[in-house]
GROMACS .gro file of C-alpha atoms in nm:
model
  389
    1UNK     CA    1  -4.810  -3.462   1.586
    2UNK     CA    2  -4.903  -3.667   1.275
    3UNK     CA    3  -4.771  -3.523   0.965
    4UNK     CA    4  -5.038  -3.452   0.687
    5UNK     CA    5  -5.045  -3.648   0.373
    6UNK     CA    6  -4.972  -3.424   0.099
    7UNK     CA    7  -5.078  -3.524  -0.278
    8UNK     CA    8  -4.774  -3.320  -0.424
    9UNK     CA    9  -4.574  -3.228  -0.753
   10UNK     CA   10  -4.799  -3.231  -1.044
   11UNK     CA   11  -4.655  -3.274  -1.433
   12UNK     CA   12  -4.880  -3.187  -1.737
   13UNK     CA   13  -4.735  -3.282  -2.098
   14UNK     CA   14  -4.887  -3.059  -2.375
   15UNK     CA   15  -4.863  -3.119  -2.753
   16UNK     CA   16  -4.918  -2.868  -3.010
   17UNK     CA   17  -5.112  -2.504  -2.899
   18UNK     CA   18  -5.418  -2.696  -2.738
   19UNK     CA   19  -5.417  -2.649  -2.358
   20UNK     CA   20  -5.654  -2.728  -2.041
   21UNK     CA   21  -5.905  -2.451  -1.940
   22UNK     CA   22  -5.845  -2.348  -1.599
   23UNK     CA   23  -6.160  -2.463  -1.417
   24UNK     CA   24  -6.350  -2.186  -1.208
   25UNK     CA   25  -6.265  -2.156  -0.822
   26UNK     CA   26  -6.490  -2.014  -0.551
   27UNK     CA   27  -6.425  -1.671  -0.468
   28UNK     CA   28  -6.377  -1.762  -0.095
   29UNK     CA   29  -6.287  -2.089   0.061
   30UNK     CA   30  -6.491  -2.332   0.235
   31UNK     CA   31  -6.477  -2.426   0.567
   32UNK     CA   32  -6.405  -2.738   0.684
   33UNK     CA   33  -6.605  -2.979   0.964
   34UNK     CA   34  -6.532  -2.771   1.256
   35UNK     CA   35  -6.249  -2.875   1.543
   36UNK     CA   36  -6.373  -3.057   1.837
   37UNK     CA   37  -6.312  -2.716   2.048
   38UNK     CA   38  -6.690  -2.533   2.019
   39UNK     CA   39  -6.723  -2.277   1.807
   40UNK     CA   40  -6.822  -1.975   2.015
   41UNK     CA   41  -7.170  -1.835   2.030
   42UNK     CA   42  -7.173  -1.529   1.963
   43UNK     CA   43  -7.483  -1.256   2.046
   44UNK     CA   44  -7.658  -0.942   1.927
   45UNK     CA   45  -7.379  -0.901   1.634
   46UNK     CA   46  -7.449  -0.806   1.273
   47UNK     CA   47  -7.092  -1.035   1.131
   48UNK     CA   48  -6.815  -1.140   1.249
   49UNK     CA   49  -6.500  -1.327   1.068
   50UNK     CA   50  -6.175  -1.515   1.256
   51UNK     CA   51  -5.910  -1.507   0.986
   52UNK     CA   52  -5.541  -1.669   1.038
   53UNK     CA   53  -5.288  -1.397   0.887
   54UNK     CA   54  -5.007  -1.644   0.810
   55UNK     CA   55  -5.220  -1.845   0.622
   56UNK     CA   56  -5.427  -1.621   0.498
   57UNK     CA   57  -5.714  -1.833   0.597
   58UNK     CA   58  -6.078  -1.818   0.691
   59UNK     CA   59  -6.161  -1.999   1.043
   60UNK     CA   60  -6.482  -1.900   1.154
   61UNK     CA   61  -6.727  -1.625   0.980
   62UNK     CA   62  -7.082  -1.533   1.131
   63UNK     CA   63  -7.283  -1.284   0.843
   64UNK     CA   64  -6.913  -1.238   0.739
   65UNK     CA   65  -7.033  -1.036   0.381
   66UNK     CA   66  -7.331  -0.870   0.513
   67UNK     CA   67  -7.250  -0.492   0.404
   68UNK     CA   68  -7.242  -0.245   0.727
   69UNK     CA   69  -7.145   0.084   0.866
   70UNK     CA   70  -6.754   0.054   0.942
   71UNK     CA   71  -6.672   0.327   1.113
   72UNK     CA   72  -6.394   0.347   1.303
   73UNK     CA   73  -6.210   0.061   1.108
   74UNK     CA   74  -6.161   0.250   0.806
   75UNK     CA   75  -5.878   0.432   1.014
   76UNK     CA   76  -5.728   0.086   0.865
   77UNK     CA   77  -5.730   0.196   0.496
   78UNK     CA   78  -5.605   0.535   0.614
   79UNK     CA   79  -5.274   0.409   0.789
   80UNK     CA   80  -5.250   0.184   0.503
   81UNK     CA   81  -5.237   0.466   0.240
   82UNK     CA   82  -5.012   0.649   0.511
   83UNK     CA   83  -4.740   0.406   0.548
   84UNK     CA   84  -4.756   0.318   0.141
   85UNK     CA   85  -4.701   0.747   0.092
   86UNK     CA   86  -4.421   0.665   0.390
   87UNK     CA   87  -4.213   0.361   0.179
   88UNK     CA   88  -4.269   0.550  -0.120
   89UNK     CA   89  -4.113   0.901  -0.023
   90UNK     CA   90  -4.369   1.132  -0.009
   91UNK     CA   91  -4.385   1.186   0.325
   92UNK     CA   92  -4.157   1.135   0.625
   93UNK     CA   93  -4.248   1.031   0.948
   94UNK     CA   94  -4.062   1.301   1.174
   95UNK     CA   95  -4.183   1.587   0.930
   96UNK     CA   96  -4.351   1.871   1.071
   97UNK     CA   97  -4.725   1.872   0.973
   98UNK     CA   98  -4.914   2.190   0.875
   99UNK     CA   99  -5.260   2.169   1.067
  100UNK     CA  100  -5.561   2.297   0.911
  101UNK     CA  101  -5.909   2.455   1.054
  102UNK     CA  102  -6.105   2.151   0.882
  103UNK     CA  103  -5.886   1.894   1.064
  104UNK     CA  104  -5.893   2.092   1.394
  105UNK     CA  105  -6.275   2.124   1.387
  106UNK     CA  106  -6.348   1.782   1.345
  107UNK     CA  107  -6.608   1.590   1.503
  108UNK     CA  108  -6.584   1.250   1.689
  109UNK     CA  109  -6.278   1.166   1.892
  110UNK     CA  110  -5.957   1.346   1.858
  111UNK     CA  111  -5.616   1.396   1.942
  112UNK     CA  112  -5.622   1.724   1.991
  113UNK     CA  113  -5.390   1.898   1.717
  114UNK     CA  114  -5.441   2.241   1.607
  115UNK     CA  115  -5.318   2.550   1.383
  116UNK     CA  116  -4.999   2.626   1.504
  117UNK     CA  117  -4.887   2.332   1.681
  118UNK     CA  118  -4.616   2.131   1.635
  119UNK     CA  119  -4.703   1.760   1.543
  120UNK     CA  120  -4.497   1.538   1.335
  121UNK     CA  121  -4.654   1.240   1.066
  122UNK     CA  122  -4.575   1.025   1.323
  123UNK     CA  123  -4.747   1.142   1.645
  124UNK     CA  124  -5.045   1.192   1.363
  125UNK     CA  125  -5.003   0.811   1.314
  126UNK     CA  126  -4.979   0.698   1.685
  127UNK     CA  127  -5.278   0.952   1.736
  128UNK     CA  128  -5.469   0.800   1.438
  129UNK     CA  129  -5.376   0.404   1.545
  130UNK     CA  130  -5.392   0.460   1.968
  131UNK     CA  131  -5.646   0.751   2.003
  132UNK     CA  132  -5.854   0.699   1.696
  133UNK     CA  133  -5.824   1.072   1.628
  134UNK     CA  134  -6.089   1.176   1.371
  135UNK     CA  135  -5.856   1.502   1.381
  136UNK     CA  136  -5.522   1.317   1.287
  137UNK     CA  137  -5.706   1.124   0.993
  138UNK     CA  138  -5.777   1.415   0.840
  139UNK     CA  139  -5.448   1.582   0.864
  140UNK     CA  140  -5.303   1.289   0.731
  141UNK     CA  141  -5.527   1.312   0.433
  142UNK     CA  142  -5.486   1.637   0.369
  143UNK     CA  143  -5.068   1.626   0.383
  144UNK     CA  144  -5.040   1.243   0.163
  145UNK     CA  145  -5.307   1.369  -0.146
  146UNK     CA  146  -5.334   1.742  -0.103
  147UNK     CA  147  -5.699   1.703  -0.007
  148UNK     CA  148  -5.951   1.474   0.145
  149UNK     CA  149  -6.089   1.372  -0.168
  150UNK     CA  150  -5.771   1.296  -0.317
  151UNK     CA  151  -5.698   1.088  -0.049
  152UNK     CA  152  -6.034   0.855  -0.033
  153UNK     CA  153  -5.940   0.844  -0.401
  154UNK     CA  154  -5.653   0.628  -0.328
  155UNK     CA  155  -5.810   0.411  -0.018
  156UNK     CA  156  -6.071   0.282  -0.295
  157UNK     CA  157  -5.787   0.237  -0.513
  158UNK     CA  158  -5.612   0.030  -0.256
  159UNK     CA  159  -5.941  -0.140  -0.147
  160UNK     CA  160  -6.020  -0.254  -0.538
  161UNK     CA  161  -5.642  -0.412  -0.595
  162UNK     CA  162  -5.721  -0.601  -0.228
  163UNK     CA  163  -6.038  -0.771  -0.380
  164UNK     CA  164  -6.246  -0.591  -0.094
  165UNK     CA  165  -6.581  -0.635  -0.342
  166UNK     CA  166  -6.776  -0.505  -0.056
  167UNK     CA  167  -6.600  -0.201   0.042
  168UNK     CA  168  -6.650   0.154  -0.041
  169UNK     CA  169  -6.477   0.475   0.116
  170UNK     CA  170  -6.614   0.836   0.146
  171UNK     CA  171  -6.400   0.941   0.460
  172UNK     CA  172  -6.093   0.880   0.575
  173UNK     CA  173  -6.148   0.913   0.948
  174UNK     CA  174  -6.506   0.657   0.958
  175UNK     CA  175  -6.755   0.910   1.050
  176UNK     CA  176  -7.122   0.861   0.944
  177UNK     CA  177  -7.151   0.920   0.572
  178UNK     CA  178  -7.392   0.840   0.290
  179UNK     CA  179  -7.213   0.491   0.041
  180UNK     CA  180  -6.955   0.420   0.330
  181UNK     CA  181  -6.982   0.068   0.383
  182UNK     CA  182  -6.746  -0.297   0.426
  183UNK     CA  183  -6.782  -0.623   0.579
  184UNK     CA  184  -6.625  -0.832   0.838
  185UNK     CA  185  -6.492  -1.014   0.545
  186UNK     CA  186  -6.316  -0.715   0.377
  187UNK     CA  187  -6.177  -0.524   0.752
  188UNK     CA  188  -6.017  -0.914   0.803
  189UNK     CA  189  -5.825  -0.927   0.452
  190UNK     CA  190  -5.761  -0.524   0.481
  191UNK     CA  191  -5.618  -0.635   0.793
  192UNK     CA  192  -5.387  -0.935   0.617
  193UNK     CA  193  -5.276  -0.690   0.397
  194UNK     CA  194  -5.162  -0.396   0.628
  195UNK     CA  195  -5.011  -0.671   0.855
  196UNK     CA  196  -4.871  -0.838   0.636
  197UNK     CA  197  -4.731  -0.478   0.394
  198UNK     CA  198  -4.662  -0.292   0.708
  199UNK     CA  199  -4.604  -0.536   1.022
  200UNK     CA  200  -4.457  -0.183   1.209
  201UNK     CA  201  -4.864  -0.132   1.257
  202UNK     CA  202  -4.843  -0.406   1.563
  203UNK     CA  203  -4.572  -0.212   1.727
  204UNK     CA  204  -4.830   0.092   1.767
  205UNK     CA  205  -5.155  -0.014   1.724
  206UNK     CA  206  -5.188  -0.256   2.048
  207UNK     CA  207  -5.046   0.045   2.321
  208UNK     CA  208  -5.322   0.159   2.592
  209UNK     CA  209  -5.227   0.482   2.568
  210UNK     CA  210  -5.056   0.816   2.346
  211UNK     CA  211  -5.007   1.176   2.522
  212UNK     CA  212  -4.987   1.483   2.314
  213UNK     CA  213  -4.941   1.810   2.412
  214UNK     CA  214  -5.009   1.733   2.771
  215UNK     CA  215  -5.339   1.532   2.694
  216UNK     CA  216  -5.298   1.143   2.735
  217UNK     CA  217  -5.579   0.918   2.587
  218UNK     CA  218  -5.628   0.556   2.619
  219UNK     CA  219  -5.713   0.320   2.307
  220UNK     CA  220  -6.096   0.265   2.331
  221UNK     CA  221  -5.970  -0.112   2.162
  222UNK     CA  222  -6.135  -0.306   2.532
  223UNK     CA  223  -5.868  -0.539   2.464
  224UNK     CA  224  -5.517  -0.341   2.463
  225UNK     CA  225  -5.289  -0.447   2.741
  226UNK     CA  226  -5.372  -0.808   2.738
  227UNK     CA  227  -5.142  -1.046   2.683
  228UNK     CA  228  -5.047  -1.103   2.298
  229UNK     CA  229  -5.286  -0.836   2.172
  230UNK     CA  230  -5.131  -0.589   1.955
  231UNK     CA  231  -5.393  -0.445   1.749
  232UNK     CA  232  -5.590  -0.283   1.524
  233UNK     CA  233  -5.911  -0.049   1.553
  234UNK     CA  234  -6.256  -0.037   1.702
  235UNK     CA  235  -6.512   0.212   1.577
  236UNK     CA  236  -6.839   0.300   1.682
  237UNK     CA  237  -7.123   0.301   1.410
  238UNK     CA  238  -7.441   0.375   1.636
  239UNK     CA  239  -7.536   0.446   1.975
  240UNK     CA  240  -7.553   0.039   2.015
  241UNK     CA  241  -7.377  -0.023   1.776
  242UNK     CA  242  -6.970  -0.097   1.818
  243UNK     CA  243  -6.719  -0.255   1.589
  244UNK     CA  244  -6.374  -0.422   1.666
  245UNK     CA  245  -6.080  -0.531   1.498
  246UNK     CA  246  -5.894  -0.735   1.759
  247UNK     CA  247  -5.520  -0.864   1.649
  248UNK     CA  248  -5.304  -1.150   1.879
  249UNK     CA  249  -4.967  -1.298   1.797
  250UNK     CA  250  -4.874  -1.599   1.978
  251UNK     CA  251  -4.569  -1.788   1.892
  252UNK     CA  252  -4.507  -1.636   1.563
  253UNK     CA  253  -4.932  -1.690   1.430
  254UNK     CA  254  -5.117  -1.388   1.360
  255UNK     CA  255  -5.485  -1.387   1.402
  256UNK     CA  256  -5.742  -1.119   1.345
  257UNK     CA  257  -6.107  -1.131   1.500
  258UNK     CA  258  -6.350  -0.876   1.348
  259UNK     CA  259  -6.682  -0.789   1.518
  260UNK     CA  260  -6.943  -0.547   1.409
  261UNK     CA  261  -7.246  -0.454   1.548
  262UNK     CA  262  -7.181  -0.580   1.895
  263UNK     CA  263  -7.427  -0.401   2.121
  264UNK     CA  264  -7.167  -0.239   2.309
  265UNK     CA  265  -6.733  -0.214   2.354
  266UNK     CA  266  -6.722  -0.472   2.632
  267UNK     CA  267  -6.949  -0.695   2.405
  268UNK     CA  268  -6.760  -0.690   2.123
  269UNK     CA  269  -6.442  -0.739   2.324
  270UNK     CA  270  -6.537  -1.037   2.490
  271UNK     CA  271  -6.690  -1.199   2.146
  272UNK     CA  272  -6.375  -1.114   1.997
  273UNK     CA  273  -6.146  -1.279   2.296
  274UNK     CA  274  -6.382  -1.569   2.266
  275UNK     CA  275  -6.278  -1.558   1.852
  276UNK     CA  276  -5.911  -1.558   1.959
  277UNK     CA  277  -5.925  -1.870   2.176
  278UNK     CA  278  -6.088  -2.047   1.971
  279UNK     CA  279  -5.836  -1.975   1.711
  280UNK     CA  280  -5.535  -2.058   1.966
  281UNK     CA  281  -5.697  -2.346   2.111
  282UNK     CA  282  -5.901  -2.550   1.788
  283UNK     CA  283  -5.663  -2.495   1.501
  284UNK     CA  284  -5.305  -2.530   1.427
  285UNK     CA  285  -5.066  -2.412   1.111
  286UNK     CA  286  -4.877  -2.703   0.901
  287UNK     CA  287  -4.644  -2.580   0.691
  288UNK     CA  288  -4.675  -2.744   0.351
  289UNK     CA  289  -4.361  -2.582   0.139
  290UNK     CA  290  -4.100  -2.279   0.162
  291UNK     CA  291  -4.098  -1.972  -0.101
  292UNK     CA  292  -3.952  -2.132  -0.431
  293UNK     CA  293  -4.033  -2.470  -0.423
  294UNK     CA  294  -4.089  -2.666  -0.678
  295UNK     CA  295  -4.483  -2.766  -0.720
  296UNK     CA  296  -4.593  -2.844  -1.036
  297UNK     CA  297  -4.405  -2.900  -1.411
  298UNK     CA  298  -4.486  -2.860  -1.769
  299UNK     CA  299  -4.415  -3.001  -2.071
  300UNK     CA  300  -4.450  -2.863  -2.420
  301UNK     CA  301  -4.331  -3.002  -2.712
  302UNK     CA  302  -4.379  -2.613  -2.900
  303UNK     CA  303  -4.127  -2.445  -2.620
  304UNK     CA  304  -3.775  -2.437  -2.544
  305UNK     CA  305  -3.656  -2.594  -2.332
  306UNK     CA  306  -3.941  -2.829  -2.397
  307UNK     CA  307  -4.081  -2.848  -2.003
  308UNK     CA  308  -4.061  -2.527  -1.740
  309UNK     CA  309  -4.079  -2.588  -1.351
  310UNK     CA  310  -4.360  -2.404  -1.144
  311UNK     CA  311  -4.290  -2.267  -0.785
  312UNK     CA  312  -4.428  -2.070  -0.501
  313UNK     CA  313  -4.379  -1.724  -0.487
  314UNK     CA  314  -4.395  -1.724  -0.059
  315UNK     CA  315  -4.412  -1.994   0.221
  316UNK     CA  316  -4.723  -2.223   0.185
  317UNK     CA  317  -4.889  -2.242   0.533
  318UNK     CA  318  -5.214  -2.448   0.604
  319UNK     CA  319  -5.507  -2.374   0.885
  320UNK     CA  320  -5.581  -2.744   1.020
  321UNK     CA  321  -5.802  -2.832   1.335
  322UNK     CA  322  -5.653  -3.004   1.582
  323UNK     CA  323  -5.669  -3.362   1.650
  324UNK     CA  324  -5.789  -3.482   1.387
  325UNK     CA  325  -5.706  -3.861   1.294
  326UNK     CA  326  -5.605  -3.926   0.911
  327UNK     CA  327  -5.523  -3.586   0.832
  328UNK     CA  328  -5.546  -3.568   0.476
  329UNK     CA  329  -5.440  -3.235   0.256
  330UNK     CA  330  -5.464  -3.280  -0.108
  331UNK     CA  331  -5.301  -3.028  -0.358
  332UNK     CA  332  -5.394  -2.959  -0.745
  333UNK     CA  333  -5.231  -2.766  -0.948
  334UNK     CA  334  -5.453  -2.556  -1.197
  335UNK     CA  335  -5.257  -2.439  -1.500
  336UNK     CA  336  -5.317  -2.062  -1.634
  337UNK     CA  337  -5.576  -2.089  -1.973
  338UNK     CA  338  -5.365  -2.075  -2.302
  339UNK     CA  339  -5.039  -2.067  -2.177
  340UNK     CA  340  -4.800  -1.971  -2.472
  341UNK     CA  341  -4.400  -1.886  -2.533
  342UNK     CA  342  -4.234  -1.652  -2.426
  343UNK     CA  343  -4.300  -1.716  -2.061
  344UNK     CA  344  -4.049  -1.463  -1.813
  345UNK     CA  345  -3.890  -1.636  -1.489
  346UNK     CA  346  -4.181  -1.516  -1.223
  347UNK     CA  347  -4.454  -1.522  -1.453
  348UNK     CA  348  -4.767  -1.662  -1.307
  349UNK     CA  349  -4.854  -1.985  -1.525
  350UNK     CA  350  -5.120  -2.117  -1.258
  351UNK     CA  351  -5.261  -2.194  -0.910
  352UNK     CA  352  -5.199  -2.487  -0.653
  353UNK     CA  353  -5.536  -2.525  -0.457
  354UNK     CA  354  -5.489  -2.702  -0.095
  355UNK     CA  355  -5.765  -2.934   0.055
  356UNK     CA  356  -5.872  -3.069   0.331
  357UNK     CA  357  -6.109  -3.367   0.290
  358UNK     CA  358  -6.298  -3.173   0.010
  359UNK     CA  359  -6.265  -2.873   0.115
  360UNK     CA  360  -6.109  -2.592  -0.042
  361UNK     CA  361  -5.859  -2.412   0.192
  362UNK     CA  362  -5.659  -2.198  -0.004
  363UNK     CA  363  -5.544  -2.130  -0.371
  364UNK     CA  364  -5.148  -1.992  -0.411
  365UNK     CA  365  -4.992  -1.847  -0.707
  366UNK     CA  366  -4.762  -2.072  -0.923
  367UNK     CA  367  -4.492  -1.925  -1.138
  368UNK     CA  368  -4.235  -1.996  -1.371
  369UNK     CA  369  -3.832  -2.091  -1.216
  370UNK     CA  370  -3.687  -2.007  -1.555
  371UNK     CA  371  -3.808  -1.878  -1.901
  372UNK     CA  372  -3.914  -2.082  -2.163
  373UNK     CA  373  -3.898  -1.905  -2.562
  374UNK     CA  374  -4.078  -2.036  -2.840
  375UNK     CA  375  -3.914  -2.330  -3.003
  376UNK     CA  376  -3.821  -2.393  -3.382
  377UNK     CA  377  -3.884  -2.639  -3.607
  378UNK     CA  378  -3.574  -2.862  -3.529
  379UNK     CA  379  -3.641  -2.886  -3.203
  380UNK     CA  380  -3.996  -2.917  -3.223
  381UNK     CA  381  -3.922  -3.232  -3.401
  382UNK     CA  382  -3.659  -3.314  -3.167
  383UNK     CA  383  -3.891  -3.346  -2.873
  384UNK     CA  384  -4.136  -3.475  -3.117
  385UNK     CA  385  -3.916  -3.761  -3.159
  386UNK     CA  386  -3.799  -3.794  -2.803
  387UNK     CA  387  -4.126  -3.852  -2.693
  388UNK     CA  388  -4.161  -4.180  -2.875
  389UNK     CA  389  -3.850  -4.317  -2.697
   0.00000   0.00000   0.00000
């Protein structure tokens, strides 16, 4: 395989307290010319979105922000709140969960709990994930935030620090409800996020089937069992109306094929499988550098020491269609607007965008290796002087 060409480290020199503007980047990538593998046609669905977890990046997207009816998928935000209550203490997975009448009289599908019956956080978790228990959702809800409310509370509160600018919650369990809504767009980076947060959800969310109390249900996901799969939801919206959240890992790359609106399960299963190949067979990751590397440096003649490195904060990892001649990825580093001493090790003094031939594949957060303080006079002058050498 040809290895990319890679316009690298990047050194600005600054004089005084005047500094470059950081220019405005899109809000979502753009995609470039598409591999020679076809892009797969897909039918009768209202958006759709192939997303590469390990690089975080778009590879296909079909009505991708069109605001519709989630459903099912916002089980997503609920194990996400769940495992975040999990990590932080406030619940623990082998507790015994009180049951209440509102969570054993839900409608939709269900695990099956009830007053009075043993269940633990996490059989409510492998009910929520496998089943899609409507039931289980609720429990959850009621035992992380006290109340239902509470708990949709903190899945908008999760959903605004994600960027999901098209997501709203009213439910934790997806059922039809006035102001729910998302997009392909948002499930897919919900999706990064609980992946990448909480990988533990591909160990549970991919199994064809749960029993509890003597009741064994099979995950209504059309894909579960195959090969690979491992994940996450599907949801039904209408009648006609079915939404999937398909997940695959194949030789260490994650990717995640939403579908919504697909005019039935088997539909959106096989327009999601069609997603997935195209993903496996049409595009390939380059890695471009490793968590702390050094991208970018800065020189100011007001700071001490007079120049502070920038690095990556995680692993830089490209999307790239395959076999393509003259493979060309060009990085820029951005630096943050009015960057003044003090500056912390860690803090974020700019971007790196990565493209491909024009377009814009990815932006990554730049920080600072070591800390920089203001300088005084003397050595303002100093490096005054020693930049006339």
């Amino acid at each position: 395989m040809k290895s990319p060409k890679v316009v690298a480290l990047v050194v600005l020199i600054v004089w005084g307290s005047a500094y470059a503007v950081t220019q405005n980047l899109p809000v979502l990538p753009t995609l470039p010319p598409p591999p020679p593998t076809p892009v797969p046609q897909l039918t009768g669905i209202q958006g759709a979105i192939l997303l590469d977890v390990n690089s975080g990046q778009v590879l296909m997207a079909e009505h991708a922000e069109k605001p519709l009816n989630p459903s099912g998928l916002v089980k997503l935000m609920t194990a996400y709140v769940l495992y975040q209550a999990e990590r932080q203490g406030i619940v623990q997975p082998q507790a015994n969960i009180r049951v209440a009448d509102t969570a054993w009289h839900v409608q939709g599908s269900r695990m099956f709990i009830q007053p009075g019956m043993p269940v633990t956080m996490a059989q409510l978790e492998s009910g929520l994930l496998i089943d899609g228990g409507n039931d289980a959702a609720i429990a959850i809800a009621q035992t992380v935030a006290g109340s239902v409310g509470g708990f949709v509370d903190l899945m908008n509160r999760d959903a605004v620090a994600m960027g999901l600018r098209h997501t709203h919650f009213t439910n934790p369990d997806g059922l039809p409800q006035p102001g729910q809504t998302s997009t392909a767009l948002d499930i897919a980076r919900l999706s990064e996020h609980l992946i990448r947060a909480y990988p533990e959800v591909l160990q549970l969310a991919g199994k064809t089937a749960y029993t509890y109390n003597h009741i064994t249900q099979y995950n209504y996901n059309p894909l579960a069992g195959r090969a690979d799969i491992n994940g996450l939801g599907v949801g039904l919206a209408t009648k006609d109306s079915w939404n999937l959240d398909a997940s695959a890992t194949h030789d260490g790359r994650t990717l995640v094929a939403v579908v919504m609106g697909a005019p039935s399960r088997s539909a959106a299963g096989s327009d999601a499988s069609a997603l997935l190949h195209y993903g496996w067979s049409g595009w390939r990751n380059v890695p471009l550098y490793t968590a702390g590397q050094v991208v970018a440096r800065i020189h100011h003649g007001d700071w001490s020491p007079a120049a502070v490195q920038g690095v990556t904060t995680s692993a830089v990892i490209v999307s790239e269609p395959k076999q393509q001649q003259g493979t060309r990825l060009d990085t820029q580093f951005i630096p943050a607007a009015s960057l003044k001493a003090p500056i912390r090790a860690g803090a974020p003094i700019g971007t790196l965008s990565v493209s491909w031939h024009g377009h814009l594949l990815q932006t990554v957060p730049v920080v600072a290796k070591t800390a920089v303080q203001p300088a005084g006079w003397f050595t303002r002058l100093l490096h005054a002087g020693e930049s006339w050498l």
